Structure formats: C-alpha cells, structure tokens
Amino acid sequence: MKEEIVKIQQEALARIAEVTDRRGVEDARVAILGKKGVLTMAQTGMKDVPKEDKPVVGQLLNDARKAITEALEAKLAEVQALADKAAVAGVDLTLPARSLPMGGLHPLTIIRDEAIGILRRMGFALAEGPEIEDEFHCFDALNTPEDHPARNEKDTFYFDSGKLLRTHTSSVQIRTMEKQCPPVRIIAPGSAYRRDEIDATHLSVFNQLEGLYVAKDVSVGDLKGTLEYLLRALFGADTEVRFRPHFFPFTEPSFEIDVKLKVSGQEPRWVEIAGCGMVDPAVFAAVDKERGGEPCYEGMTGFAFGLGLDRLAMIRWGIRDIRALIENDVRFLSQFQ
C-alpha cells in the first residue's frame, strides 16, 4: 500500500501541473480528494494494513493529502492570476477613472440646518419627542377641547389603541416642560401628520420646527423680534413679514405669520409659514398638574411658534409646488447641489 500511495501522489501532482483553468482545478480536486477520489478510496484500505505498519502508512496518507492540497491551492492562485491578466488585456490602466456624480443635501435638510443654526445662536437648545403620541400631550395639555376639529379622525391619524400620529411638534414642548422648570428655551424639529388634501401647498406629512421660550416677563415683543430676525436671516434683510391675529387654543394672543413669496414669472403672493403666540396660562397649569408637587410655571410667561420647513424651502428657492419636495426627481434635486 505504501507504493500505491506514492504512485497516487505522483500522478496527482502531475495532473495538477497540467491544469490551465479553474474548472480543471476543481475536476482534479474531486477526482483525487473527493468522496470517491483515488486518495480517499486508498484511505479506506487502512483497515487491512497490519497493525505494526499503520503508523507509517497513515503518515504517508497525511503527507500525500497535504502535498496535493497545497498543489491545488497554488494552481488555483496561478490560473486566477492568468484570468485576471487576460481580463484587462488591452485596457490602459493609467487612464483616469470615470468621475461619479456627487450627491447633495435635500433642500429641506438645508433649510432645517440653517434655521436650527440661527436659533441655536440665539440660545435655543434642541429637543425631541415621539412621533406616535397620546391625546394628552398632543391635545389636552395644549388646551385643545374634545370638540376641537383637530381632534376629529377626519383631520388626525388615529390608531386603534387610541394613540395618534402627532399633528404638530408642540407635544415636544409639553414633554420638555414636564421634565424641567423655567427658564426653558427649546426648538423641536420633526415630522407632523394631518389628513390634509394634497395640493400645491399642502401635504399629509410635513416638516415642522417649533420653538418655546418660557421665563419671567417674556413679551410679545420678544416673540416678534425673534421670528423677524430668524426669517430675515434666512431670506434676506429685505424680506417682507406680516403678523395676522389668529386663534390657537394653546396661545393667547395668537398670530399667523406670512412671508411674501416671489417666484419668477408670477405675481408676488403671501404664503403662510408659521403660527405663534404667547403661551396660554392653561397650558402652564396643565403641565404643573401633570408634574405634581410644587408648581414651577405659575406666574411665568412665554411664547411658542411653529414653522413649516416645507414652506420655508418654497420661499427660499421660489418652488411653486410643495409636491416637488417629495417626488425624488433628480432633475429637481440636482439644482441644490
């Protein structure tokens, strides 16, 4: 059997040396080391080898298998190198590669980051909260009565559990006030959800940036100055801004803010971009009640505002249709790179 093993090894190495491709390497491996390969079949004869010869024969088998395996690996590397060389034959590898198109930030990301940067420099800190909310944080704590239209399932996305997709990021303001006493100065960017009919100026999912400032002796003048500074920092010193009296359950007095949209080829028109006002004392009372213990918002004043980031983008770049911001049209998005 010793002679048989030596012969198998010699013939196997000779066969491997003549192989010229990957298929040939695999065929040789199966023929020699496979389940029915010649070396594997020879190994089954160990049961007939005399006991005193088994150590020597076993060592020969191990040495043969090792030598054949190393030869197969070396041949595979050799034929792969030849195949790689053939694949690039005639190709000038010194030529510069084709340049790949560079991506860029989405316009909503650009306007959001700029607005956050401006407000951060004014002392506002970032805050966040869940997008799936309960009615207390989204409505009750914000002085919104049960019969208010915003609480109707025709206007708000409700789950069977009674929870809902937040209709504004004002819920983040409530959660922040529950955790800390004044002074509070935060901004809360994020998504909001409403059952709005989708058209040129409305989406059912939109992006908000809400702010809250609570301390002693905060005034309407502080509110107006903050928002005018923000909007003119975003759109230019000559930006036209107007405040219109309005009603919100959670602020009193309340205002809507319009900015004049100027689009090439169209008459300038006012576009509503924000709601704001002085925080209603009922909101402070609800927060203190939920907090329990010693009230810390009693006697405080503050203002709150909510900006539509989608509308800000429309004004900044003169976008006629808000739907362009969600259609992922590369021709549109490439303008902002």
mmCIF file of N, CA and C in Angstrom, residues 85-170:
data_model
loop_
_atom_site.group_PDB
_atom_site.id
_atom_site.type_symbol
_atom_site.label_atom_id
_atom_site.label_comp_id
_atom_site.label_asym_id
_atom_site.label_seq_id
_atom_site.Cartn_x
_atom_site.Cartn_y
_atom_site.Cartn_z
ATOM 1 N N LYS A 85 -5.298 38.711 -15.567
ATOM 2 C CA LYS A 85 -4.445 39.384 -16.549
ATOM 3 C C LYS A 85 -5.114 39.428 -17.914
ATOM 4 N N ALA A 86 -5.773 38.315 -18.289
ATOM 5 C CA ALA A 86 -6.462 38.268 -19.578
ATOM 6 C C ALA A 86 -7.660 39.217 -19.608
ATOM 7 N N ALA A 87 -8.306 39.412 -18.440
ATOM 8 C CA ALA A 87 -9.497 40.263 -18.377
ATOM 9 C C ALA A 87 -9.177 41.717 -18.658
ATOM 10 N N VAL A 88 -7.976 42.137 -18.313
ATOM 11 C CA VAL A 88 -7.620 43.551 -18.516
ATOM 12 C C VAL A 88 -6.678 43.738 -19.701
ATOM 13 N N ALA A 89 -6.516 42.685 -20.473
ATOM 14 C CA ALA A 89 -5.634 42.797 -21.643
ATOM 15 C C ALA A 89 -6.188 43.861 -22.594
ATOM 16 N N GLY A 90 -5.353 44.762 -23.024
ATOM 17 C CA GLY A 90 -5.762 45.818 -23.938
ATOM 18 C C GLY A 90 -6.363 47.031 -23.256
ATOM 19 N N VAL A 91 -6.490 46.990 -21.919
ATOM 20 C CA VAL A 91 -7.038 48.116 -21.177
ATOM 21 C C VAL A 91 -5.888 48.950 -20.619
ATOM 22 N N ASP A 92 -5.960 50.253 -20.855
ATOM 23 C CA ASP A 92 -4.933 51.151 -20.348
ATOM 24 C C ASP A 92 -5.281 51.529 -18.907
ATOM 25 N N LEU A 93 -4.610 50.887 -17.954
ATOM 26 C CA LEU A 93 -4.909 51.101 -16.554
ATOM 27 C C LEU A 93 -4.427 52.452 -16.039
ATOM 28 N N THR A 94 -3.679 53.188 -16.863
ATOM 29 C CA THR A 94 -3.208 54.505 -16.427
ATOM 30 C C THR A 94 -4.225 55.611 -16.718
ATOM 31 N N LEU A 95 -5.290 55.287 -17.487
ATOM 32 C CA LEU A 95 -6.308 56.282 -17.771
ATOM 33 C C LEU A 95 -7.062 56.637 -16.493
ATOM 34 N N PRO A 96 -7.441 57.899 -16.297
ATOM 35 C CA PRO A 96 -8.214 58.262 -15.099
ATOM 36 C C PRO A 96 -9.598 57.616 -15.129
ATOM 37 N N ALA A 97 -10.096 57.259 -13.969
ATOM 38 C CA ALA A 97 -11.415 56.624 -13.880
ATOM 39 C C ALA A 97 -12.512 57.629 -14.200
ATOM 40 N N ARG A 98 -13.666 57.117 -14.596
ATOM 41 C CA ARG A 98 -14.808 57.985 -14.839
ATOM 42 C C ARG A 98 -15.272 58.588 -13.520
ATOM 43 N N SER A 99 -15.536 59.865 -13.505
ATOM 44 C CA SER A 99 -15.971 60.527 -12.286
ATOM 45 C C SER A 99 -17.418 60.161 -11.974
ATOM 46 N N LEU A 100 -17.697 59.919 -10.698
ATOM 47 C CA LEU A 100 -19.045 59.591 -10.266
ATOM 48 C C LEU A 100 -19.783 60.874 -9.868
ATOM 49 N N PRO A 101 -21.048 60.954 -10.173
ATOM 50 C CA PRO A 101 -21.797 62.166 -9.792
ATOM 51 C C PRO A 101 -21.863 62.303 -8.270
ATOM 52 N N MET A 102 -21.665 63.508 -7.795
ATOM 53 C CA MET A 102 -21.709 63.766 -6.358
ATOM 54 C C MET A 102 -23.141 64.061 -5.922
ATOM 55 N N GLY A 103 -23.518 63.527 -4.790
ATOM 56 C CA GLY A 103 -24.830 63.820 -4.244
ATOM 57 C C GLY A 103 -24.816 65.138 -3.480
ATOM 58 N N GLY A 104 -25.934 65.516 -2.969
ATOM 59 C CA GLY A 104 -26.046 66.756 -2.206
ATOM 60 C C GLY A 104 -27.161 66.657 -1.190
ATOM 61 N N LEU A 105 -27.270 67.653 -0.346
ATOM 62 C CA LEU A 105 -28.313 67.675 0.672
ATOM 63 C C LEU A 105 -29.660 68.047 0.054
ATOM 64 N N HIS A 106 -30.720 67.455 0.586
ATOM 65 C CA HIS A 106 -32.080 67.783 0.164
ATOM 66 C C HIS A 106 -32.383 69.217 0.600
ATOM 67 N N PRO A 107 -33.174 69.960 -0.168
ATOM 68 C CA PRO A 107 -33.482 71.341 0.222
ATOM 69 C C PRO A 107 -34.093 71.461 1.612
ATOM 70 N N LEU A 108 -34.894 70.469 2.022
ATOM 71 C CA LEU A 108 -35.466 70.519 3.367
ATOM 72 C C LEU A 108 -34.379 70.388 4.429
ATOM 73 N N THR A 109 -33.387 69.564 4.153
ATOM 74 C CA THR A 109 -32.277 69.418 5.093
ATOM 75 C C THR A 109 -31.475 70.710 5.178
ATOM 76 N N ILE A 110 -31.266 71.344 4.030
ATOM 77 C CA ILE A 110 -30.507 72.604 4.001
ATOM 78 C C ILE A 110 -31.212 73.670 4.830
ATOM 79 N N ILE A 111 -32.509 73.863 4.589
ATOM 80 C CA ILE A 111 -33.234 74.926 5.282
ATOM 81 C C ILE A 111 -33.392 74.611 6.767
ATOM 82 N N ARG A 112 -33.579 73.328 7.092
ATOM 83 C CA ARG A 112 -33.694 72.941 8.505
ATOM 84 C C ARG A 112 -32.391 73.233 9.258
ATOM 85 N N ASP A 113 -31.263 72.825 8.676
ATOM 86 C CA ASP A 113 -29.978 73.022 9.346
ATOM 87 C C ASP A 113 -29.674 74.511 9.526
ATOM 88 N N GLU A 114 -30.017 75.322 8.514
ATOM 89 C CA GLU A 114 -29.768 76.753 8.635
ATOM 90 C C GLU A 114 -30.637 77.369 9.730
ATOM 91 N N ALA A 115 -31.920 76.993 9.761
ATOM 92 C CA ALA A 115 -32.824 77.545 10.779
ATOM 93 C C ALA A 115 -32.382 77.128 12.179
ATOM 94 N N ILE A 116 -31.996 75.864 12.319
ATOM 95 C CA ILE A 116 -31.522 75.395 13.623
ATOM 96 C C ILE A 116 -30.269 76.160 14.040
ATOM 97 N N GLY A 117 -29.364 76.377 13.091
ATOM 98 C CA GLY A 117 -28.135 77.100 13.403
ATOM 99 C C GLY A 117 -28.408 78.514 13.884
ATOM 100 N N ILE A 118 -29.352 79.201 13.239
ATOM 101 C CA ILE A 118 -29.692 80.572 13.638
ATOM 102 C C ILE A 118 -30.284 80.589 15.045
ATOM 103 N N LEU A 119 -31.225 79.676 15.297
ATOM 104 C CA LEU A 119 -31.879 79.644 16.605
ATOM 105 C C LEU A 119 -30.938 79.165 17.712
ATOM 106 N N ARG A 120 -30.029 78.276 17.387
ATOM 107 C CA ARG A 120 -29.043 77.849 18.383
ATOM 108 C C ARG A 120 -28.175 79.021 18.817
ATOM 109 N N ARG A 121 -27.829 79.874 17.851
ATOM 110 C CA ARG A 121 -27.026 81.052 18.195
ATOM 111 C C ARG A 121 -27.814 82.041 19.058
ATOM 112 N N MET A 122 -29.142 81.935 19.023
ATOM 113 C CA MET A 122 -29.982 82.801 19.858
ATOM 114 C C MET A 122 -30.259 82.179 21.223
ATOM 115 N N GLY A 123 -29.643 81.037 21.494
ATOM 116 C CA GLY A 123 -29.767 80.424 22.817
ATOM 117 C C GLY A 123 -30.747 79.283 22.929
ATOM 118 N N PHE A 124 -31.355 78.831 21.806
ATOM 119 C CA PHE A 124 -32.310 77.723 21.855
ATOM 120 C C PHE A 124 -31.575 76.382 21.817
ATOM 121 N N ALA A 125 -32.055 75.437 22.607
ATOM 122 C CA ALA A 125 -31.494 74.085 22.629
ATOM 123 C C ALA A 125 -32.418 73.140 21.869
ATOM 124 N N LEU A 126 -31.855 72.084 21.298
ATOM 125 C CA LEU A 126 -32.642 71.103 20.554
ATOM 126 C C LEU A 126 -33.360 70.153 21.510
ATOM 127 N N ALA A 127 -34.598 69.805 21.165
ATOM 128 C CA ALA A 127 -35.367 68.824 21.939
ATOM 129 C C ALA A 127 -36.097 67.916 20.965
ATOM 130 N N GLU A 128 -36.431 66.714 21.412
ATOM 131 C CA GLU A 128 -37.137 65.774 20.543
ATOM 132 C C GLU A 128 -38.126 64.953 21.351
ATOM 133 N N GLY A 129 -39.076 64.351 20.624
ATOM 134 C CA GLY A 129 -40.091 63.525 21.264
ATOM 135 C C GLY A 129 -40.641 62.511 20.279
ATOM 136 N N PRO A 130 -41.530 61.621 20.731
ATOM 137 C CA PRO A 130 -42.053 60.559 19.859
ATOM 138 C C PRO A 130 -43.001 61.085 18.794
ATOM 139 N N GLU A 131 -43.037 60.417 17.652
ATOM 140 C CA GLU A 131 -43.975 60.780 16.592
ATOM 141 C C GLU A 131 -45.341 60.134 16.813
ATOM 142 N N ILE A 132 -45.378 59.005 17.513
ATOM 143 C CA ILE A 132 -46.654 58.403 17.916
ATOM 144 C C ILE A 132 -46.965 58.908 19.317
ATOM 145 N N GLU A 133 -48.020 59.693 19.438
ATOM 146 C CA GLU A 133 -48.308 60.405 20.674
ATOM 147 C C GLU A 133 -49.626 59.946 21.293
ATOM 148 N N ASP A 134 -49.861 60.421 22.527
ATOM 149 C CA ASP A 134 -51.169 60.247 23.161
ATOM 150 C C ASP A 134 -51.919 61.577 23.123
ATOM 151 N N GLU A 135 -53.212 61.515 23.400
ATOM 152 C CA GLU A 135 -54.044 62.714 23.283
ATOM 153 C C GLU A 135 -53.685 63.770 24.324
ATOM 154 N N PHE A 136 -53.182 63.345 25.470
ATOM 155 C CA PHE A 136 -52.841 64.334 26.499
ATOM 156 C C PHE A 136 -51.747 65.267 25.996
ATOM 157 N N HIS A 137 -50.646 64.701 25.500
ATOM 158 C CA HIS A 137 -49.518 65.540 25.090
ATOM 159 C C HIS A 137 -49.800 66.296 23.786
ATOM 160 N N CYS A 138 -50.639 65.718 22.937
ATOM 161 C CA CYS A 138 -50.904 66.360 21.644
ATOM 162 C C CYS A 138 -52.053 67.367 21.713
ATOM 163 N N PHE A 139 -53.020 67.129 22.630
ATOM 164 C CA PHE A 139 -54.200 67.989 22.667
ATOM 165 C C PHE A 139 -54.540 68.514 24.071
ATOM 166 N N ASP A 140 -54.756 67.604 25.022
ATOM 167 C CA ASP A 140 -55.268 68.026 26.331
ATOM 168 C C ASP A 140 -54.351 69.036 27.010
ATOM 169 N N ALA A 141 -53.070 68.739 27.058
ATOM 170 C CA ALA A 141 -52.132 69.646 27.726
ATOM 171 C C ALA A 141 -51.991 70.959 26.983
ATOM 172 N N LEU A 142 -52.386 70.981 25.720
ATOM 173 C CA LEU A 142 -52.296 72.196 24.907
ATOM 174 C C LEU A 142 -53.630 72.926 24.840
ATOM 175 N N ASN A 143 -54.489 72.656 25.836
ATOM 176 C CA ASN A 143 -55.743 73.413 25.976
ATOM 177 C C ASN A 143 -56.670 73.246 24.779
ATOM 178 N N THR A 144 -56.590 72.081 24.132
ATOM 179 C CA THR A 144 -57.428 71.818 22.968
ATOM 180 C C THR A 144 -58.640 70.999 23.405
ATOM 181 N N PRO A 145 -59.845 71.546 23.354
ATOM 182 C CA PRO A 145 -61.034 70.840 23.856
ATOM 183 C C PRO A 145 -61.374 69.619 23.012
ATOM 184 N N GLU A 146 -62.194 68.744 23.586
ATOM 185 C CA GLU A 146 -62.526 67.482 22.915
ATOM 186 C C GLU A 146 -63.297 67.693 21.627
ATOM 187 N N ASP A 147 -64.049 68.804 21.516
ATOM 188 C CA ASP A 147 -64.837 69.047 20.304
ATOM 189 C C ASP A 147 -64.068 69.866 19.259
ATOM 190 N N HIS A 148 -62.772 70.090 19.476
ATOM 191 C CA HIS A 148 -61.998 70.859 18.502
ATOM 192 C C HIS A 148 -61.831 70.051 17.217
ATOM 193 N N PRO A 149 -61.958 70.691 16.035
ATOM 194 C CA PRO A 149 -61.849 69.956 14.760
ATOM 195 C C PRO A 149 -60.555 69.165 14.602
ATOM 196 N N ALA A 150 -59.453 69.643 15.181
ATOM 197 C CA ALA A 150 -58.177 68.943 15.028
ATOM 198 C C ALA A 150 -58.220 67.555 15.653
ATOM 199 N N ARG A 151 -59.148 67.324 16.614
ATOM 200 C CA ARG A 151 -59.218 66.028 17.286
ATOM 201 C C ARG A 151 -60.138 65.056 16.561
ATOM 202 N N ASN A 152 -60.743 65.506 15.484
ATOM 203 C CA ASN A 152 -61.613 64.644 14.700
ATOM 204 C C ASN A 152 -60.774 63.697 13.851
ATOM 205 N N GLU A 153 -61.235 62.459 13.709
ATOM 206 C CA GLU A 153 -60.468 61.486 12.933
ATOM 207 C C GLU A 153 -60.423 61.834 11.444
ATOM 208 N N LYS A 154 -61.235 62.810 11.025
ATOM 209 C CA LYS A 154 -61.140 63.280 9.649
ATOM 210 C C LYS A 154 -59.921 64.170 9.443
ATOM 211 N N ASP A 155 -59.363 64.672 10.540
ATOM 212 C CA ASP A 155 -58.202 65.561 10.450
ATOM 213 C C ASP A 155 -56.924 64.935 10.989
ATOM 214 N N THR A 156 -57.051 63.894 11.810
ATOM 215 C CA THR A 156 -55.898 63.326 12.516
ATOM 216 C C THR A 156 -55.844 61.822 12.292
ATOM 217 N N PHE A 157 -54.631 61.290 12.208
ATOM 218 C CA PHE A 157 -54.415 59.855 12.018
ATOM 219 C C PHE A 157 -54.402 59.155 13.384
ATOM 220 N N TYR A 158 -55.466 58.412 13.694
ATOM 221 C CA TYR A 158 -55.563 57.685 14.961
ATOM 222 C C TYR A 158 -55.261 56.206 14.753
ATOM 223 N N PHE A 159 -54.726 55.568 15.812
ATOM 224 C CA PHE A 159 -54.556 54.118 15.846
ATOM 225 C C PHE A 159 -55.698 53.509 16.647
ATOM 226 N N ASP A 160 -55.890 52.198 16.485
ATOM 227 C CA ASP A 160 -56.941 51.511 17.237
ATOM 228 C C ASP A 160 -56.706 51.614 18.738
ATOM 229 N N SER A 161 -55.455 51.769 19.149
ATOM 230 C CA SER A 161 -55.116 51.867 20.570
ATOM 231 C C SER A 161 -55.543 53.197 21.181
ATOM 232 N N GLY A 162 -55.932 54.161 20.350
ATOM 233 C CA GLY A 162 -56.268 55.487 20.837
ATOM 234 C C GLY A 162 -55.133 56.477 20.680
ATOM 235 N N LYS A 163 -53.942 55.974 20.396
ATOM 236 C CA LYS A 163 -52.827 56.878 20.140
ATOM 237 C C LYS A 163 -52.940 57.433 18.722
ATOM 238 N N LEU A 164 -52.073 58.372 18.402
ATOM 239 C CA LEU A 164 -52.187 59.054 17.120
ATOM 240 C C LEU A 164 -50.819 59.498 16.625
ATOM 241 N N LEU A 165 -50.752 59.774 15.322
ATOM 242 C CA LEU A 165 -49.561 60.410 14.768
ATOM 243 C C LEU A 165 -49.644 61.890 15.102
ATOM 244 N N ARG A 166 -48.596 62.425 15.724
ATOM 245 C CA ARG A 166 -48.666 63.801 16.213
ATOM 246 C C ARG A 166 -49.010 64.772 15.084
ATOM 247 N N THR A 167 -49.870 65.711 15.386
ATOM 248 C CA THR A 167 -50.297 66.697 14.392
ATOM 249 C C THR A 167 -49.400 67.927 14.389
ATOM 250 N N HIS A 168 -48.526 68.027 15.368
ATOM 251 C CA HIS A 168 -47.552 69.109 15.461
ATOM 252 C C HIS A 168 -46.476 68.663 16.448
ATOM 253 N N THR A 169 -45.358 69.354 16.437
ATOM 254 C CA THR A 169 -44.307 69.009 17.399
ATOM 255 C C THR A 169 -44.462 69.791 18.698
ATOM 256 N N SER A 170 -45.634 70.415 18.892
ATOM 257 C CA SER A 170 -45.904 71.087 20.164
ATOM 258 C C SER A 170 -45.890 70.098 21.324
#
